[in-house]
PDB file of C-alpha atoms in Angstrom:
ATOM      1  CA  MET A   1     -99.627 -40.528 -60.625  1.00 50.00           C
ATOM      2  CA  ALA A   2    -103.062 -39.330 -59.973  1.00 51.00           C
ATOM      3  CA  ASP A   3    -101.853 -36.817 -57.631  1.00 53.00           C
ATOM      4  CA  ARG A   4     -99.342 -35.394 -60.185  1.00 52.00           C
ATOM      5  CA  GLN A   5    -101.831 -35.119 -62.580  1.00 53.00           C
ATOM      6  CA  GLN A   6    -104.344 -33.414 -60.134  1.00 53.00           C
ATOM      7  CA  HIS A   7    -101.678 -30.918 -59.067  1.00 51.00           C
ATOM      8  CA  GLN A   8    -100.967 -30.188 -62.693  1.00 52.00           C
ATOM      9  CA  LEU A   9    -104.279 -29.471 -63.406  1.00 51.00           C
ATOM     10  CA  ASN A  10    -104.414 -26.899 -60.558  1.00 54.00           C
ATOM     11  CA  GLY A  11    -101.526 -25.368 -61.857  1.00 53.00           C
ATOM     12  CA  GLU A  12     -99.292 -26.251 -58.718  1.00 52.00           C
ATOM     13  CA  ARG A  13     -95.897 -27.998 -58.643  1.00 56.00           C
ATOM     14  CA  PRO A  14     -96.296 -31.242 -56.881  1.00 53.00           C
ATOM     15  CA  ASP A  15     -93.369 -30.565 -54.349  1.00 61.00           C
ATOM     16  CA  SER A  16     -94.404 -26.886 -53.373  1.00 67.00           C
ATOM     17  CA  ALA A  17     -96.115 -27.904 -50.141  1.00 70.00           C
ATOM     18  CA  SER A  18     -92.857 -29.966 -49.094  1.00 77.00           C
ATOM     19  CA  ALA A  19     -90.799 -27.330 -50.222  1.00 75.00           C
ATOM     20  CA  ALA A  20     -92.704 -24.731 -48.071  1.00 78.00           C
ATOM     21  CA  THR A  21     -92.417 -26.896 -44.979  1.00 84.00           C
ATOM     22  CA  LEU A  22     -88.606 -27.628 -45.598  1.00 81.00           C
ATOM     23  CA  LEU A  23     -87.832 -23.724 -45.858  1.00 79.00           C
ATOM     24  CA  ARG A  24     -89.970 -23.197 -42.511  1.00 82.00           C
ATOM     25  CA  ARG A  25     -87.898 -25.860 -40.663  1.00 82.00           C
ATOM     26  CA  VAL A  26     -84.710 -24.480 -42.015  1.00 77.00           C
ATOM     27  CA  GLN A  27     -85.737 -20.934 -40.846  1.00 78.00           C
ATOM     28  CA  THR A  28     -86.589 -21.963 -37.592  1.00 80.00           C
ATOM     29  CA  HIS A  29     -83.123 -23.667 -37.094  1.00 80.00           C
ATOM     30  CA  ALA A  30     -81.200 -20.842 -38.741  1.00 82.00           C
ATOM     31  CA  PRO A  31     -78.442 -19.240 -36.574  1.00 84.00           C
ATOM     32  CA  ASN A  32     -79.169 -15.357 -35.779  1.00 88.00           C
ATOM     33  CA  SER A  33     -76.788 -12.662 -36.558  1.00 88.00           C
ATOM     34  CA  THR A  34     -74.847 -12.959 -33.383  1.00 92.00           C
ATOM     35  CA  GLN A  35     -74.315 -16.590 -33.638  1.00 91.00           C
ATOM     36  CA  VAL A  36     -72.971 -15.793 -37.105  1.00 92.00           C
ATOM     37  CA  VAL A  37     -70.625 -13.140 -35.987  1.00 95.00           C
ATOM     38  CA  GLY A  38     -69.468 -15.324 -33.051  1.00 94.00           C
ATOM     39  CA  PHE A  39     -68.720 -18.175 -35.350  1.00 94.00           C
ATOM     40  CA  LEU A  40     -66.996 -15.820 -37.783  1.00 96.00           C
ATOM     41  CA  THR A  41     -64.731 -14.473 -35.031  1.00 97.00           C
ATOM     42  CA  LEU A  42     -63.922 -18.072 -33.912  1.00 97.00           C
ATOM     43  CA  LEU A  43     -63.061 -18.969 -37.379  1.00 97.00           C
ATOM     44  CA  VAL A  44     -60.677 -15.970 -37.925  1.00 98.00           C
ATOM     45  CA  SER A  45     -59.158 -16.205 -34.471  1.00 98.00           C
ATOM     46  CA  GLY A  46     -58.485 -19.680 -34.950  1.00 97.00           C
ATOM     47  CA  ALA A  47     -56.927 -19.291 -38.355  1.00 98.00           C
ATOM     48  CA  VAL A  48     -54.653 -16.365 -36.904  1.00 98.00           C
ATOM     49  CA  LEU A  49     -53.707 -18.726 -34.200  1.00 98.00           C
ATOM     50  CA  LEU A  50     -52.681 -21.592 -36.628  1.00 98.00           C
ATOM     51  CA  LEU A  51     -50.852 -19.217 -38.809  1.00 98.00           C
ATOM     52  CA  LEU A  52     -48.757 -17.902 -35.597  1.00 98.00           C
ATOM     53  CA  THR A  53     -48.265 -21.507 -34.458  1.00 98.00           C
ATOM     54  CA  GLY A  54     -46.835 -22.319 -37.956  1.00 97.00           C
ATOM     55  CA  ILE A  55     -44.596 -19.463 -38.098  1.00 98.00           C
ATOM     56  CA  THR A  56     -43.223 -20.087 -34.497  1.00 98.00           C
ATOM     57  CA  LEU A  57     -42.514 -23.625 -35.350  1.00 98.00           C
ATOM     58  CA  THR A  58     -40.779 -22.903 -38.583  1.00 98.00           C
ATOM     59  CA  GLY A  59     -38.743 -19.980 -37.064  1.00 97.00           C
ATOM     60  CA  ALA A  60     -37.738 -22.601 -34.332  1.00 97.00           C
ATOM     61  CA  VAL A  61     -36.636 -25.359 -36.730  1.00 97.00           C
ATOM     62  CA  VAL A  62     -34.710 -23.043 -38.877  1.00 96.00           C
ATOM     63  CA  ALA A  63     -32.943 -21.340 -35.833  1.00 95.00           C
ATOM     64  CA  LEU A  64     -32.134 -24.929 -34.803  1.00 94.00           C
ATOM     65  CA  VAL A  65     -30.744 -25.641 -38.134  1.00 95.00           C
ATOM     66  CA  PHE A  66     -28.590 -22.811 -38.520  1.00 94.00           C
ATOM     67  CA  LEU A  67     -27.663 -22.153 -34.966  1.00 94.00           C
ATOM     68  CA  GLY A  68     -27.152 -25.688 -33.756  1.00 92.00           C
ATOM     69  CA  PRO A  69     -23.735 -26.206 -35.073  1.00 92.00           C
ATOM     70  CA  LEU A  70     -22.435 -23.152 -34.009  1.00 91.00           C
ATOM     71  CA  ALA A  71     -23.772 -24.076 -30.338  1.00 88.00           C
ATOM     72  CA  LEU A  72     -21.966 -27.418 -30.632  1.00 89.00           C
ATOM     73  CA  LEU A  73     -18.793 -25.825 -31.693  1.00 91.00           C
ATOM     74  CA  THR A  74     -18.813 -22.948 -28.923  1.00 91.00           C
ATOM     75  CA  SER A  75     -20.090 -25.581 -26.126  1.00 88.00           C
ATOM     76  CA  PRO A  76     -16.829 -25.838 -24.334  1.00 91.00           C
ATOM     77  CA  ILE A  77     -17.090 -21.930 -23.718  1.00 92.00           C
ATOM     78  CA  TRP A  78     -20.803 -21.981 -22.778  1.00 90.00           C
ATOM     79  CA  VAL A  79     -20.629 -24.782 -20.380  1.00 90.00           C
ATOM     80  CA  PRO A  80     -18.067 -23.089 -17.914  1.00 93.00           C
ATOM     81  CA  VAL A  81     -19.930 -19.747 -18.369  1.00 95.00           C
ATOM     82  CA  ALA A  82     -23.288 -21.255 -17.530  1.00 94.00           C
ATOM     83  CA  ILE A  83     -21.545 -22.862 -14.457  1.00 96.00           C
ATOM     84  CA  ALA A  84     -20.120 -19.660 -13.431  1.00 97.00           C
ATOM     85  CA  VAL A  85     -23.381 -17.700 -13.920  1.00 97.00           C
ATOM     86  CA  SER A  86     -25.369 -20.231 -11.832  1.00 98.00           C
ATOM     87  CA  VAL A  87     -22.906 -19.976  -9.033  1.00 98.00           C
ATOM     88  CA  LEU A  88     -22.963 -16.118  -8.910  1.00 98.00           C
ATOM     89  CA  ALA A  89     -26.728 -16.141  -9.208  1.00 98.00           C
ATOM     90  CA  ALA A  90     -26.972 -18.632  -6.222  1.00 98.00           C
ATOM     91  CA  ALA A  91     -24.422 -16.415  -4.289  1.00 98.00           C
ATOM     92  CA  ALA A  92     -26.191 -13.192  -5.095  1.00 98.00           C
ATOM     93  CA  LEU A  93     -29.674 -14.683  -3.976  1.00 98.00           C
ATOM     94  CA  SER A  94     -28.288 -16.158  -0.776  1.00 98.00           C
ATOM     95  CA  ALA A  95     -26.461 -12.854   0.067  1.00 98.00           C
ATOM     96  CA  CYS A  96     -30.080 -11.251  -0.486  1.00 98.00           C
ATOM     97  CA  GLY A  97     -31.762 -13.692   1.684  1.00 98.00           C
ATOM     98  CA  PHE A  98     -29.338 -13.467   4.414  1.00 98.00           C
ATOM     99  CA  ALA A  99     -29.551  -9.626   4.129  1.00 98.00           C
ATOM    100  CA  VAL A 100     -33.305  -9.707   4.549  1.00 98.00           C
ATOM    101  CA  ALA A 101     -33.092 -12.436   7.522  1.00 98.00           C
ATOM    102  CA  ALA A 102     -30.551 -10.046   9.377  1.00 98.00           C
ATOM    103  CA  LEU A 103     -32.768  -6.836   8.759  1.00 98.00           C
ATOM    104  CA  ALA A 104     -35.812  -8.765  10.092  1.00 97.00           C
ATOM    105  CA  ALA A 105     -33.986 -10.052  13.111  1.00 96.00           C
ATOM    106  CA  GLY A 106     -32.664  -6.706  13.742  1.00 96.00           C
ATOM    107  CA  THR A 107     -36.174  -5.019  13.513  1.00 96.00           C
ATOM    108  CA  TRP A 108     -37.455  -7.758  15.922  1.00 94.00           C
ATOM    109  CA  MET A 109     -34.796  -6.989  18.291  1.00 95.00           C
ATOM    110  CA  TYR A 110     -35.135  -3.248  18.155  1.00 95.00           C
ATOM    111  CA  ARG A 111     -39.030  -3.715  19.009  1.00 94.00           C
ATOM    112  CA  TYR A 112     -38.334  -6.007  21.719  1.00 92.00           C
ATOM    113  CA  PHE A 113     -35.760  -3.928  23.409  1.00 92.00           C
ATOM    114  CA  THR A 114     -38.078  -0.669  23.100  1.00 93.00           C
ATOM    115  CA  GLY A 115     -40.844  -2.334  24.563  1.00 89.00           C
ATOM    116  CA  ARG A 116     -43.127  -2.633  21.611  1.00 90.00           C
ATOM    117  CA  HIS A 117     -43.805  -6.357  22.356  1.00 88.00           C
ATOM    118  CA  PRO A 118     -43.174  -8.097  18.781  1.00 91.00           C
ATOM    119  CA  VAL A 119     -44.448 -11.660  17.959  1.00 92.00           C
ATOM    120  CA  GLY A 120     -42.667 -14.163  20.148  1.00 90.00           C
ATOM    121  CA  ALA A 121     -41.668 -11.733  22.930  1.00 89.00           C
ATOM    122  CA  ASP A 122     -43.522 -13.931  25.522  1.00 91.00           C
ATOM    123  CA  GLN A 123     -41.758 -16.935  24.498  1.00 93.00           C
ATOM    124  CA  VAL A 124     -38.219 -15.274  24.748  1.00 91.00           C
ATOM    125  CA  ASP A 125     -39.173 -13.805  28.123  1.00 91.00           C
ATOM    126  CA  TYR A 126     -40.166 -17.312  29.348  1.00 94.00           C
ATOM    127  CA  ALA A 127     -37.029 -18.854  28.066  1.00 95.00           C
ATOM    128  CA  ARG A 128     -35.063 -16.113  29.712  1.00 93.00           C
ATOM    129  CA  SER A 129     -36.839 -16.547  33.210  1.00 95.00           C
ATOM    130  CA  ARG A 130     -36.184 -20.236  32.948  1.00 95.00           C
ATOM    131  CA  ILE A 131     -32.432 -19.918  32.090  1.00 96.00           C
ATOM    132  CA  ALA A 132     -32.341 -17.608  34.809  1.00 94.00           C
ATOM    133  CA  ASP A 133     -33.882 -19.922  37.378  1.00 94.00           C
ATOM    134  CA  THR A 134     -31.707 -22.861  36.302  1.00 95.00           C
ATOM    135  CA  ALA A 135     -28.682 -20.801  36.743  1.00 93.00           C
ATOM    136  CA  SER A 136     -29.717 -19.899  40.251  1.00 93.00           C
ATOM    137  CA  HIS A 137     -30.609 -23.371  41.213  1.00 93.00           C
ATOM    138  CA  VAL A 138     -27.120 -24.690  39.725  1.00 92.00           C
ATOM    139  CA  LYS A 139     -25.460 -22.001  41.788  1.00 89.00           C
ATOM    140  CA  ASP A 140     -27.380 -22.931  44.924  1.00 88.00           C
ATOM    141  CA  TYR A 141     -26.606 -26.550  44.346  1.00 89.00           C
ATOM    142  CA  ALA A 142     -22.947 -25.880  43.907  1.00 85.00           C
ATOM    143  CA  ARG A 143     -22.703 -23.883  47.194  1.00 84.00           C
ATOM    144  CA  GLU A 144     -24.374 -26.438  49.217  1.00 84.00           C
ATOM    145  CA  GLN A 145     -22.231 -29.288  47.840  1.00 83.00           C
ATOM    146  CA  TYR A 146     -18.876 -27.592  47.180  1.00 80.00           C
ATOM    147  CA  GLY A 147     -19.332 -24.302  49.293  1.00 72.00           C
ATOM    148  CA  GLY A 148     -16.183 -25.094  51.455  1.00 62.00           C
ATOM    149  CA  TYR A 149     -14.152 -26.389  48.747  1.00 63.00           C
ATOM    150  CA  LEU A 150     -14.723 -23.438  46.326  1.00 59.00           C
ATOM    151  CA  HIS A 151     -14.176 -21.034  49.364  1.00 61.00           C
ATOM    152  CA  THR A 152     -10.486 -22.295  49.959  1.00 61.00           C
ATOM    153  CA  ARG A 153      -9.720 -22.796  46.330  1.00 62.00           C
ATOM    154  CA  SER A 154     -10.457 -19.142  45.545  1.00 59.00           C
ATOM    155  CA  LYS A 155      -8.095 -18.006  48.536  1.00 59.00           C
ATOM    156  CA  ASP A 156      -5.285 -20.215  46.982  1.00 56.00           C
ATOM    157  CA  ALA A 157      -5.986 -18.577  43.637  1.00 57.00           C
ATOM    158  CA  ALA A 158      -5.966 -15.057  45.153  1.00 55.00           C
ATOM    159  CA  PRO A 159      -4.048 -15.114  48.577  1.00 58.00           C
ATOM    160  CA  GLY A 160      -4.559 -11.549  49.385  1.00 57.00           C
ATOM    161  CA  ALA A 161      -8.357 -11.680  49.016  1.00 52.00           C
TER     162      ALA A 161
END
């Protein structure tokens, strides 16, 4: 009480010192203009997106209410049409895939036969040599084992040979 009377005698308001310190605290923690603009942008963007979400959901519900019975009544038509479209799409995609594979194989064979050495040519050459070696061994084995038998059978099949 004595402090109040002292401040009143001096012509000061009792809370002016505490108000000044409070004002300084608020000013030091106040956002700058960039932060205020960012917050307002966030607020406006959020409001616009919320509005668009509401319009979208409302439109979807209204469309479902009005077009649902129509879709239900015409579903005997739509189900076979959807199946036919799915089969045609699968056939078209398969044909395109096979065409791309044939084109790739043709390109690879062209490069292989023209000697441009495509990827995997070494493996093909190795497999070809292995097959040729195996065929040669089988032929030699057959001549050793059945040489006379095959020779007489070939004369029976072609007497003039």
